[in-house]
Amino acid sequence: MSGTKAIAHPASAAAARLHRWFMHHALPTWWSAGADPSGGYFDKLDEAGAPVDAPKRFRVQARQAHVYMLAARLGWSGPTRKAARHALDGMLALRGDDGLYRSPAGAGGEALDGMGLLYDQAFALLGLAAGRARFDEAALEADALALAQRLERFEHPLGGYAEAEGLAAPLFANPNMHLFESFQAWSRLSRDPLWTRLAAGQARLALERLIDPATGALGEKFAADWLKPANPADRYVWPGHLYEWGFLLLDWPEADAASRAAALKLIEVAERRGVDADGFVIFALDERLAPLDRGARLWAQTERIRACARAAALTGDGALWQAAAQACGALEAFLQTPTPGLWRDWRDEAGAFRQEPAPASSLYHIAGAIAEVARLA
């Protein structure tokens, strides 16, 4: 960072390797092979780096706009403006007549699983913020304000947002987390106080409704009025999201001592319950915080990197720096592919990685982790 003394920490060496991989392999590959000349970005690349014939999900377009905005900040020498504009135009082309953004037919996105319509609107706001930051176009802020107004129909009376208009339950934490992220992004870009108010509402939702005061953890699925689901099978916890919520609460400019304490507790629970003996963040815990799915996803490793690095920088806790370094190593294991710049998405309990195409959506998580450790060092 300009004007700031560089910080040497246990994650520095691994972070530097990840940064080189990102700059020299990932960004060029996903621009040269991942950008569809007819518009937007392909959803997946196969192991040889060729596009997979599949519908292009909306969230990929929004996330790639964000990624290539971060690439410019991180100093990528490639065509950041062109790459970001390509994603932004692909995203804007998917806005419907009702002002909401949807994936093309056949690409999914409407299922009530926490990653449907509301989830995509959160990433629409993030993509618009990336575009506003990169191109300084006032029309993009007008689009974001119009979308925020349309999302009022999804507001829950006790805070947060329902998955679909008029739906009481089930309620999901995941899209609300990404709305918190996007509202924060806009609060840093815009002078309009709306965004700060909206971000504060999402923080209150997490602190007052979503986090279980008995465990300090946070579930994924909720019944009406943000209550625990009646079915114990629906009371699962994703450690990766404990890190992600923890980071976002620490990143929130209005955070006070109580919210920071809650954020650090989320990270502590994930460290204690969600990391296996090999140093990988596992996929799911049950409501007692016992392992439910010992497989590992790439994205969860990235969220551990940035949450532990931010928490370590704030607290000076050396154990958190070591955790960030370990998470960098876990992420590097996912990046061992025949074509540099690609990745594996799933690791099973036995330690084997699925041999399958790389999903473009993961680059958003990788970029976020790399941007955070670069910011700190």
mmCIF file of C-alpha atoms in Angstrom:
data_model
loop_
_atom_site.group_PDB
_atom_site.id
_atom_site.type_symbol
_atom_site.label_atom_id
_atom_site.label_comp_id
_atom_site.label_asym_id
_atom_site.label_seq_id
_atom_site.Cartn_x
_atom_site.Cartn_y
_atom_site.Cartn_z
ATOM 1 C CA MET A 1 0.000 0.000 0.000
ATOM 2 C CA SER A 2 1.326 3.412 -0.929
ATOM 3 C CA GLY A 3 2.692 5.330 2.038
ATOM 4 C CA THR A 4 2.382 2.351 4.352
ATOM 5 C CA LYS A 5 5.174 0.209 5.705
ATOM 6 C CA ALA A 6 4.861 -3.354 4.415
ATOM 7 C CA ILE A 7 3.938 -5.976 7.010
ATOM 8 C CA ALA A 8 5.826 -9.269 7.089
ATOM 9 C CA HIS A 9 3.616 -12.064 8.454
ATOM 10 C CA PRO A 10 3.491 -15.872 8.284
ATOM 11 C CA ALA A 11 1.151 -15.777 5.283
ATOM 12 C CA SER A 12 3.388 -13.478 3.233
ATOM 13 C CA ALA A 13 5.281 -16.106 1.217
ATOM 14 C CA ALA A 14 2.189 -18.122 0.312
ATOM 15 C CA ALA A 15 0.260 -14.928 -0.390
ATOM 16 C CA ALA A 16 2.997 -13.814 -2.785
ATOM 17 C CA ARG A 17 2.752 -17.132 -4.661
ATOM 18 C CA LEU A 18 -1.025 -16.776 -4.892
ATOM 19 C CA HIS A 19 -0.653 -13.214 -6.138
ATOM 20 C CA ARG A 20 1.721 -14.323 -8.924
ATOM 21 C CA TRP A 21 -0.614 -17.169 -9.922
ATOM 22 C CA PHE A 22 -3.558 -14.736 -10.003
ATOM 23 C CA MET A 23 -1.743 -12.133 -12.098
ATOM 24 C CA HIS A 24 0.171 -14.386 -14.494
ATOM 25 C CA HIS A 25 -2.263 -17.269 -14.938
ATOM 26 C CA ALA A 26 -5.812 -16.802 -13.630
ATOM 27 C CA LEU A 27 -6.622 -13.315 -14.908
ATOM 28 C CA PRO A 28 -5.150 -13.891 -18.405
ATOM 29 C CA THR A 29 -6.820 -17.324 -18.722
ATOM 30 C CA TRP A 30 -10.275 -16.180 -17.727
ATOM 31 C CA TRP A 31 -10.026 -13.170 -20.027
ATOM 32 C CA SER A 32 -8.626 -14.973 -23.084
ATOM 33 C CA ALA A 33 -10.594 -18.224 -22.742
ATOM 34 C CA GLY A 34 -13.367 -17.322 -20.302
ATOM 35 C CA ALA A 35 -14.782 -14.267 -22.087
ATOM 36 C CA ASP A 36 -17.426 -15.199 -24.655
ATOM 37 C CA PRO A 37 -16.977 -13.049 -27.787
ATOM 38 C CA SER A 38 -20.755 -12.987 -28.153
ATOM 39 C CA GLY A 39 -21.158 -11.453 -24.696
ATOM 40 C CA GLY A 40 -20.426 -12.127 -21.042
ATOM 41 C CA TYR A 41 -18.256 -14.849 -19.538
ATOM 42 C CA PHE A 42 -18.518 -18.592 -19.855
ATOM 43 C CA ASP A 43 -19.654 -20.425 -16.758
ATOM 44 C CA LYS A 44 -16.895 -23.070 -16.750
ATOM 45 C CA LEU A 45 -13.607 -23.991 -18.395
ATOM 46 C CA ASP A 46 -12.588 -27.620 -18.809
ATOM 47 C CA GLU A 47 -9.236 -29.012 -17.689
ATOM 48 C CA ALA A 48 -7.621 -27.946 -20.963
ATOM 49 C CA GLY A 49 -8.890 -24.390 -20.525
ATOM 50 C CA ALA A 50 -11.652 -24.612 -23.141
ATOM 51 C CA PRO A 51 -15.181 -23.256 -22.534
ATOM 52 C CA VAL A 52 -17.841 -25.750 -21.491
ATOM 53 C CA ASP A 53 -21.105 -25.573 -23.423
ATOM 54 C CA ALA A 54 -23.500 -24.533 -20.668
ATOM 55 C CA PRO A 55 -25.850 -21.636 -19.918
ATOM 56 C CA LYS A 56 -24.095 -18.599 -18.473
ATOM 57 C CA ARG A 57 -25.313 -17.825 -14.950
ATOM 58 C CA PHE A 58 -26.017 -14.209 -14.061
ATOM 59 C CA ARG A 59 -23.877 -14.258 -10.922
ATOM 60 C CA VAL A 60 -20.805 -15.119 -13.000
ATOM 61 C CA GLN A 61 -21.158 -11.929 -15.029
ATOM 62 C CA ALA A 62 -21.553 -9.787 -11.913
ATOM 63 C CA ARG A 63 -18.688 -11.494 -10.117
ATOM 64 C CA GLN A 64 -16.328 -11.143 -13.083
ATOM 65 C CA ALA A 65 -17.034 -7.408 -13.207
ATOM 66 C CA HIS A 66 -15.978 -7.259 -9.563
ATOM 67 C CA VAL A 67 -12.896 -9.444 -10.175
ATOM 68 C CA TYR A 68 -11.532 -7.339 -13.003
ATOM 69 C CA MET A 69 -12.142 -4.158 -11.018
ATOM 70 C CA LEU A 70 -9.987 -5.680 -8.254
ATOM 71 C CA ALA A 71 -7.440 -6.702 -10.891
ATOM 72 C CA ALA A 72 -6.977 -3.047 -11.793
ATOM 73 C CA ARG A 73 -6.444 -2.132 -8.142
ATOM 74 C CA LEU A 74 -3.906 -4.928 -7.765
ATOM 75 C CA GLY A 75 -1.923 -3.741 -10.774
ATOM 76 C CA TRP A 76 -2.691 -6.338 -13.449
ATOM 77 C CA SER A 77 -1.055 -5.229 -16.692
ATOM 78 C CA GLY A 78 -3.786 -6.775 -18.831
ATOM 79 C CA PRO A 79 -6.841 -5.031 -20.319
ATOM 80 C CA THR A 80 -8.697 -4.444 -17.062
ATOM 81 C CA ARG A 81 -11.122 -1.871 -18.487
ATOM 82 C CA LYS A 82 -12.047 -4.077 -21.411
ATOM 83 C CA ALA A 83 -12.386 -7.196 -19.260
ATOM 84 C CA ALA A 84 -14.511 -5.420 -16.650
ATOM 85 C CA ARG A 85 -16.691 -3.756 -19.298
ATOM 86 C CA HIS A 86 -17.264 -7.090 -21.020
ATOM 87 C CA ALA A 87 -18.576 -8.530 -17.761
ATOM 88 C CA LEU A 88 -20.628 -5.452 -16.926
ATOM 89 C CA ASP A 89 -22.290 -5.393 -20.342
ATOM 90 C CA GLY A 90 -23.036 -9.110 -20.034
ATOM 91 C CA MET A 91 -24.626 -8.448 -16.671
ATOM 92 C CA LEU A 92 -26.728 -5.475 -17.779
ATOM 93 C CA ALA A 93 -28.065 -7.493 -20.707
ATOM 94 C CA LEU A 94 -29.741 -9.823 -18.184
ATOM 95 C CA ARG A 95 -31.892 -7.156 -16.512
ATOM 96 C CA GLY A 96 -35.575 -7.935 -16.935
ATOM 97 C CA ASP A 97 -38.485 -5.624 -17.626
ATOM 98 C CA ASP A 98 -39.262 -5.637 -13.890
ATOM 99 C CA GLY A 99 -35.807 -4.269 -13.097
ATOM 100 C CA LEU A 100 -34.566 -7.527 -11.561
ATOM 101 C CA TYR A 101 -31.609 -9.528 -12.877
ATOM 102 C CA ARG A 102 -31.940 -13.178 -13.828
ATOM 103 C CA SER A 103 -29.901 -15.935 -15.401
ATOM 104 C CA PRO A 104 -30.910 -17.025 -18.905
ATOM 105 C CA ALA A 105 -33.407 -19.859 -19.175
ATOM 106 C CA GLY A 106 -31.784 -23.154 -18.288
ATOM 107 C CA ALA A 107 -29.065 -21.641 -16.089
ATOM 108 C CA GLY A 108 -30.954 -22.008 -12.804
ATOM 109 C CA GLY A 109 -31.229 -19.273 -10.216
ATOM 110 C CA GLU A 110 -34.891 -19.460 -9.248
ATOM 111 C CA ALA A 111 -34.754 -22.335 -6.762
ATOM 112 C CA LEU A 112 -35.629 -21.520 -3.161
ATOM 113 C CA ASP A 113 -32.326 -22.788 -1.768
ATOM 114 C CA GLY A 114 -30.735 -19.529 -0.669
ATOM 115 C CA MET A 115 -28.970 -18.999 -3.990
ATOM 116 C CA GLY A 116 -31.859 -17.924 -6.158
ATOM 117 C CA LEU A 117 -33.396 -14.615 -7.167
ATOM 118 C CA LEU A 118 -32.418 -12.610 -4.071
ATOM 119 C CA TYR A 119 -28.849 -13.945 -4.202
ATOM 120 C CA ASP A 120 -28.472 -12.751 -7.786
ATOM 121 C CA GLN A 121 -29.779 -9.270 -6.919
ATOM 122 C CA ALA A 122 -27.073 -9.000 -4.263
ATOM 123 C CA PHE A 123 -24.449 -9.692 -6.913
ATOM 124 C CA ALA A 124 -26.133 -7.296 -9.320
ATOM 125 C CA LEU A 125 -25.530 -4.564 -6.751
ATOM 126 C CA LEU A 126 -21.903 -5.668 -6.329
ATOM 127 C CA GLY A 127 -21.357 -5.709 -10.090
ATOM 128 C CA LEU A 128 -22.897 -2.262 -10.435
ATOM 129 C CA ALA A 129 -20.616 -1.013 -7.658
ATOM 130 C CA ALA A 130 -17.604 -2.438 -9.479
ATOM 131 C CA GLY A 131 -18.711 -0.698 -12.662
ATOM 132 C CA ARG A 132 -19.262 2.600 -10.868
ATOM 133 C CA ALA A 133 -15.808 2.379 -9.281
ATOM 134 C CA ARG A 134 -14.098 1.468 -12.556
ATOM 135 C CA PHE A 135 -15.922 3.688 -15.050
ATOM 136 C CA ASP A 136 -17.337 6.523 -12.905
ATOM 137 C CA GLU A 137 -20.706 6.387 -14.672
ATOM 138 C CA ALA A 138 -23.530 7.995 -12.707
ATOM 139 C CA ALA A 139 -26.105 5.864 -14.543
ATOM 140 C CA LEU A 140 -24.799 2.780 -12.754
ATOM 141 C CA GLU A 141 -25.587 4.320 -9.376
ATOM 142 C CA ALA A 142 -29.063 5.179 -10.627
ATOM 143 C CA ASP A 143 -29.479 1.529 -11.630
ATOM 144 C CA ALA A 144 -28.332 0.409 -8.170
ATOM 145 C CA LEU A 145 -30.734 2.780 -6.412
ATOM 146 C CA ALA A 146 -33.591 1.544 -8.610
ATOM 147 C CA LEU A 147 -32.743 -2.060 -7.709
ATOM 148 C CA ALA A 148 -32.587 -1.230 -3.981
ATOM 149 C CA GLN A 149 -36.057 0.271 -4.297
ATOM 150 C CA ARG A 150 -37.377 -2.862 -5.988
ATOM 151 C CA LEU A 151 -35.887 -5.010 -3.241
ATOM 152 C CA GLU A 152 -38.151 -3.275 -0.722
ATOM 153 C CA ARG A 153 -40.803 -5.797 -1.799
ATOM 154 C CA PHE A 154 -38.590 -8.555 -0.370
ATOM 155 C CA GLU A 155 -37.989 -6.908 3.016
ATOM 156 C CA HIS A 156 -38.806 -8.967 6.097
ATOM 157 C CA PRO A 157 -40.595 -7.068 8.900
ATOM 158 C CA LEU A 158 -37.982 -8.213 11.443
ATOM 159 C CA GLY A 159 -35.016 -7.283 9.277
ATOM 160 C CA GLY A 160 -33.265 -8.658 6.251
ATOM 161 C CA TYR A 161 -34.903 -9.972 3.119
ATOM 162 C CA ALA A 162 -36.995 -12.975 2.156
ATOM 163 C CA GLU A 163 -35.966 -15.211 -0.719
ATOM 164 C CA ALA A 164 -38.962 -14.162 -2.832
ATOM 165 C CA GLU A 165 -41.622 -11.487 -2.687
ATOM 166 C CA GLY A 166 -44.384 -12.355 -0.244
ATOM 167 C CA LEU A 167 -42.689 -15.546 0.976
ATOM 168 C CA ALA A 168 -42.627 -15.964 4.764
ATOM 169 C CA ALA A 169 -40.347 -18.999 4.887
ATOM 170 C CA PRO A 170 -37.896 -20.515 4.422
ATOM 171 C CA LEU A 171 -35.504 -17.659 5.028
ATOM 172 C CA PHE A 172 -31.808 -17.845 4.151
ATOM 173 C CA ALA A 173 -28.725 -16.174 5.585
ATOM 174 C CA ASN A 174 -26.602 -16.496 2.431
ATOM 175 C CA PRO A 175 -28.275 -13.891 0.179
ATOM 176 C CA ASN A 176 -28.561 -11.540 3.152
ATOM 177 C CA MET A 177 -24.821 -11.862 3.717
ATOM 178 C CA HIS A 178 -24.104 -10.865 0.129
ATOM 179 C CA LEU A 179 -26.536 -7.957 0.370
ATOM 180 C CA PHE A 180 -24.516 -6.808 3.406
ATOM 181 C CA GLU A 181 -21.379 -7.004 1.262
ATOM 182 C CA SER A 182 -22.943 -5.043 -1.588
ATOM 183 C CA PHE A 183 -24.508 -2.397 0.626
ATOM 184 C CA GLN A 184 -21.079 -1.841 2.185
ATOM 185 C CA ALA A 185 -19.506 -1.534 -1.261
ATOM 186 C CA TRP A 186 -21.991 1.167 -2.193
ATOM 187 C CA SER A 187 -21.653 2.967 1.147
ATOM 188 C CA ARG A 188 -17.965 3.460 0.316
ATOM 189 C CA LEU A 189 -18.712 4.739 -3.188
ATOM 190 C CA SER A 190 -21.780 6.908 -2.746
ATOM 191 C CA ARG A 191 -22.695 9.926 -0.685
ATOM 192 C CA ASP A 192 -26.283 8.700 -0.471
ATOM 193 C CA PRO A 193 -26.961 7.750 3.187
ATOM 194 C CA LEU A 194 -29.322 4.997 2.016
ATOM 195 C CA TRP A 195 -26.440 2.553 1.595
ATOM 196 C CA THR A 196 -25.070 3.085 5.092
ATOM 197 C CA ARG A 197 -28.552 2.579 6.504
ATOM 198 C CA LEU A 198 -29.087 -0.599 4.512
ATOM 199 C CA ALA A 199 -25.702 -2.000 5.566
ATOM 200 C CA ALA A 200 -26.479 -1.252 9.202
ATOM 201 C CA GLY A 201 -29.761 -3.138 8.853
ATOM 202 C CA GLN A 202 -27.955 -6.239 7.610
ATOM 203 C CA ALA A 203 -25.449 -6.017 10.458
ATOM 204 C CA ARG A 204 -28.320 -5.873 12.950
ATOM 205 C CA LEU A 205 -29.913 -8.875 11.296
ATOM 206 C CA ALA A 206 -26.740 -10.911 11.815
ATOM 207 C CA LEU A 207 -26.146 -9.736 15.371
ATOM 208 C CA GLU A 208 -29.744 -9.892 16.616
ATOM 209 C CA ARG A 209 -31.355 -12.686 14.580
ATOM 210 C CA LEU A 210 -28.890 -14.963 12.813
ATOM 211 C CA ILE A 211 -26.080 -15.553 15.311
ATOM 212 C CA ASP A 212 -26.974 -18.124 17.967
ATOM 213 C CA PRO A 213 -26.028 -16.544 21.325
ATOM 214 C CA ALA A 214 -25.505 -19.995 22.826
ATOM 215 C CA THR A 215 -22.803 -21.036 20.347
ATOM 216 C CA GLY A 216 -21.666 -17.855 18.627
ATOM 217 C CA ALA A 217 -22.269 -19.613 15.297
ATOM 218 C CA LEU A 218 -24.709 -18.826 12.520
ATOM 219 C CA GLY A 219 -26.959 -21.158 10.547
ATOM 220 C CA GLU A 220 -27.990 -21.085 6.908
ATOM 221 C CA LYS A 221 -31.722 -21.760 6.834
ATOM 222 C CA PHE A 222 -34.450 -20.250 9.015
ATOM 223 C CA ALA A 223 -38.173 -20.595 9.599
ATOM 224 C CA ALA A 224 -40.586 -17.654 9.708
ATOM 225 C CA ASP A 225 -39.532 -14.713 11.907
ATOM 226 C CA TRP A 226 -35.904 -15.863 11.650
ATOM 227 C CA LEU A 227 -36.512 -18.772 14.020
ATOM 228 C CA LYS A 228 -34.678 -22.099 13.989
ATOM 229 C CA PRO A 229 -36.185 -24.571 11.489
ATOM 230 C CA ALA A 230 -38.419 -27.239 12.994
ATOM 231 C CA ASN A 231 -36.481 -29.962 11.188
ATOM 232 C CA PRO A 232 -33.054 -30.498 12.813
ATOM 233 C CA ALA A 233 -31.672 -31.460 9.383
ATOM 234 C CA ASP A 234 -32.183 -27.829 8.310
ATOM 235 C CA ARG A 235 -30.116 -26.448 11.212
ATOM 236 C CA TYR A 236 -26.771 -26.859 9.477
ATOM 237 C CA VAL A 237 -23.788 -24.507 9.660
ATOM 238 C CA TRP A 238 -21.272 -23.801 6.895
ATOM 239 C CA PRO A 239 -17.901 -22.902 8.441
ATOM 240 C CA GLY A 240 -16.945 -21.011 5.282
ATOM 241 C CA HIS A 241 -19.808 -18.618 5.924
ATOM 242 C CA LEU A 242 -18.754 -18.114 9.545
ATOM 243 C CA TYR A 243 -15.490 -16.749 8.149
ATOM 244 C CA GLU A 244 -17.294 -14.713 5.509
ATOM 245 C CA TRP A 245 -19.741 -13.109 7.945
ATOM 246 C CA GLY A 246 -16.861 -12.548 10.364
ATOM 247 C CA PHE A 247 -14.853 -10.713 7.731
ATOM 248 C CA LEU A 248 -17.799 -8.577 6.629
ATOM 249 C CA LEU A 249 -18.589 -7.560 10.208
ATOM 250 C CA LEU A 250 -14.931 -6.623 10.777
ATOM 251 C CA ASP A 251 -14.929 -4.744 7.457
ATOM 252 C CA TRP A 252 -18.097 -2.796 8.328
ATOM 253 C CA PRO A 253 -17.065 0.848 8.933
ATOM 254 C CA GLU A 254 -19.714 1.294 11.653
ATOM 255 C CA ALA A 255 -18.559 -1.740 13.662
ATOM 256 C CA ASP A 256 -18.455 -1.229 17.432
ATOM 257 C CA ALA A 257 -16.824 -3.349 20.119
ATOM 258 C CA ALA A 258 -19.809 -5.701 20.362
ATOM 259 C CA SER A 259 -20.010 -6.379 16.634
ATOM 260 C CA ARG A 260 -16.255 -6.907 16.437
ATOM 261 C CA ALA A 261 -16.463 -9.359 19.324
ATOM 262 C CA ALA A 262 -19.246 -11.258 17.560
ATOM 263 C CA ALA A 263 -17.197 -11.327 14.351
ATOM 264 C CA LEU A 264 -14.133 -12.676 16.141
ATOM 265 C CA LYS A 265 -16.313 -15.311 17.814
ATOM 266 C CA LEU A 266 -17.606 -16.478 14.421
ATOM 267 C CA ILE A 267 -14.020 -16.870 13.233
ATOM 268 C CA GLU A 268 -13.009 -18.625 16.464
ATOM 269 C CA VAL A 269 -15.878 -21.137 16.139
ATOM 270 C CA ALA A 270 -14.928 -21.849 12.529
ATOM 271 C CA GLU A 271 -11.291 -22.352 13.523
ATOM 272 C CA ARG A 272 -12.179 -24.668 16.391
ATOM 273 C CA ARG A 273 -14.914 -26.723 14.727
ATOM 274 C CA GLY A 274 -14.611 -26.278 10.980
ATOM 275 C CA VAL A 275 -10.980 -27.077 10.091
ATOM 276 C CA ASP A 276 -9.854 -30.684 9.644
ATOM 277 C CA ALA A 277 -6.567 -32.241 10.668
ATOM 278 C CA ASP A 278 -5.059 -31.471 7.239
ATOM 279 C CA GLY A 279 -5.851 -27.769 7.519
ATOM 280 C CA PHE A 280 -8.860 -27.664 5.172
ATOM 281 C CA VAL A 281 -12.132 -25.924 6.010
ATOM 282 C CA ILE A 282 -14.815 -28.611 5.850
ATOM 283 C CA PHE A 283 -18.161 -28.031 4.195
ATOM 284 C CA ALA A 284 -20.801 -28.406 6.921
ATOM 285 C CA LEU A 285 -21.462 -28.816 10.650
ATOM 286 C CA ASP A 286 -24.650 -29.902 12.375
ATOM 287 C CA GLU A 287 -26.449 -27.765 14.939
ATOM 288 C CA ARG A 288 -24.177 -29.143 17.687
ATOM 289 C CA LEU A 289 -21.207 -27.979 15.590
ATOM 290 C CA ALA A 290 -20.098 -31.545 14.929
ATOM 291 C CA PRO A 291 -18.876 -32.428 11.417
ATOM 292 C CA LEU A 292 -21.747 -33.097 9.040
ATOM 293 C CA ASP A 293 -19.922 -33.061 5.685
ATOM 294 C CA ARG A 294 -16.139 -33.439 5.880
ATOM 295 C CA GLY A 295 -15.607 -32.587 2.228
ATOM 296 C CA ALA A 296 -14.061 -29.221 1.392
ATOM 297 C CA ARG A 297 -14.922 -26.486 -1.102
ATOM 298 C CA LEU A 298 -12.418 -24.072 -2.602
ATOM 299 C CA TRP A 299 -14.382 -20.967 -1.635
ATOM 300 C CA ALA A 300 -14.299 -21.772 2.076
ATOM 301 C CA GLN A 301 -10.488 -21.792 2.065
ATOM 302 C CA THR A 302 -10.433 -18.305 0.566
ATOM 303 C CA GLU A 303 -12.826 -16.967 3.184
ATOM 304 C CA ARG A 304 -10.608 -18.370 5.916
ATOM 305 C CA ILE A 305 -7.628 -16.548 4.414
ATOM 306 C CA ARG A 306 -9.168 -13.107 4.418
ATOM 307 C CA ALA A 307 -11.081 -13.447 7.714
ATOM 308 C CA CYS A 308 -8.086 -14.728 9.660
ATOM 309 C CA ALA A 309 -5.728 -12.215 8.049
ATOM 310 C CA ARG A 310 -8.055 -9.303 8.886
ATOM 311 C CA ALA A 311 -8.621 -10.577 12.433
ATOM 312 C CA ALA A 312 -4.882 -11.089 12.926
ATOM 313 C CA ALA A 313 -4.103 -7.592 11.703
ATOM 314 C CA LEU A 314 -6.664 -6.129 14.123
ATOM 315 C CA THR A 315 -5.755 -8.209 17.165
ATOM 316 C CA GLY A 316 -2.092 -9.052 16.639
ATOM 317 C CA ASP A 317 -2.920 -12.713 17.327
ATOM 318 C CA GLY A 318 -0.087 -14.811 15.888
ATOM 319 C CA ALA A 319 -2.260 -17.935 15.825
ATOM 320 C CA LEU A 320 -4.595 -16.201 13.374
ATOM 321 C CA TRP A 321 -1.647 -15.315 11.122
ATOM 322 C CA GLN A 322 -0.672 -18.994 11.184
ATOM 323 C CA ALA A 323 -4.264 -19.927 10.321
ATOM 324 C CA ALA A 324 -4.193 -17.552 7.341
ATOM 325 C CA ALA A 325 -0.917 -19.104 6.181
ATOM 326 C CA GLN A 326 -2.350 -22.607 6.513
ATOM 327 C CA ALA A 327 -5.433 -21.557 4.541
ATOM 328 C CA CYS A 328 -3.179 -20.194 1.776
ATOM 329 C CA GLY A 329 -1.581 -23.627 1.572
ATOM 330 C CA ALA A 330 -4.979 -25.306 1.423
ATOM 331 C CA LEU A 331 -6.042 -23.006 -1.401
ATOM 332 C CA GLU A 332 -2.838 -23.743 -3.311
ATOM 333 C CA ALA A 333 -3.752 -27.441 -3.222
ATOM 334 C CA PHE A 334 -6.983 -26.634 -5.108
ATOM 335 C CA LEU A 335 -4.982 -24.796 -7.776
ATOM 336 C CA GLN A 336 -2.870 -27.791 -8.842
ATOM 337 C CA THR A 337 -4.377 -28.409 -12.284
ATOM 338 C CA PRO A 338 -3.014 -29.369 -15.734
ATOM 339 C CA THR A 339 -3.757 -25.845 -17.000
ATOM 340 C CA PRO A 340 -2.368 -23.022 -14.827
ATOM 341 C CA GLY A 341 -5.038 -20.508 -13.886
ATOM 342 C CA LEU A 342 -7.754 -23.090 -13.251
ATOM 343 C CA TRP A 343 -8.751 -24.926 -10.054
ATOM 344 C CA ARG A 344 -10.550 -27.817 -8.456
ATOM 345 C CA ASP A 345 -13.780 -26.993 -6.661
ATOM 346 C CA TRP A 346 -14.349 -30.014 -4.385
ATOM 347 C CA ARG A 347 -12.076 -32.137 -2.191
ATOM 348 C CA ASP A 348 -13.600 -35.264 -0.646
ATOM 349 C CA GLU A 349 -13.106 -36.522 2.883
ATOM 350 C CA ALA A 350 -10.333 -38.862 1.722
ATOM 351 C CA GLY A 351 -8.401 -35.958 0.206
ATOM 352 C CA ALA A 352 -9.157 -36.586 -3.466
ATOM 353 C CA PHE A 353 -10.121 -33.675 -5.717
ATOM 354 C CA ARG A 354 -12.973 -33.980 -8.196
ATOM 355 C CA GLN A 355 -11.797 -34.004 -11.795
ATOM 356 C CA GLU A 356 -14.264 -31.587 -13.359
ATOM 357 C CA PRO A 357 -14.422 -28.198 -15.101
ATOM 358 C CA ALA A 358 -13.461 -25.104 -13.121
ATOM 359 C CA PRO A 359 -16.439 -22.863 -12.266
ATOM 360 C CA ALA A 360 -15.877 -19.206 -13.109
ATOM 361 C CA SER A 361 -17.809 -18.147 -10.003
ATOM 362 C CA SER A 362 -14.886 -19.177 -7.755
ATOM 363 C CA LEU A 363 -12.597 -16.450 -9.107
ATOM 364 C CA TYR A 364 -14.557 -13.898 -7.067
ATOM 365 C CA HIS A 365 -13.628 -15.688 -3.831
ATOM 366 C CA ILE A 366 -9.988 -16.121 -4.852
ATOM 367 C CA ALA A 367 -9.685 -12.460 -5.840
ATOM 368 C CA GLY A 368 -11.162 -11.328 -2.523
ATOM 369 C CA ALA A 369 -8.628 -13.322 -0.520
ATOM 370 C CA ILE A 370 -5.692 -12.132 -2.611
ATOM 371 C CA ALA A 371 -6.850 -8.509 -2.400
ATOM 372 C CA GLU A 372 -7.044 -8.700 1.396
ATOM 373 C CA VAL A 373 -3.576 -10.164 1.965
ATOM 374 C CA ALA A 374 -2.164 -7.737 -0.595
ATOM 375 C CA ARG A 375 -3.774 -4.881 1.317
ATOM 376 C CA LEU A 376 -2.148 -6.056 4.545
ATOM 377 C CA ALA A 377 1.287 -6.671 3.039
#
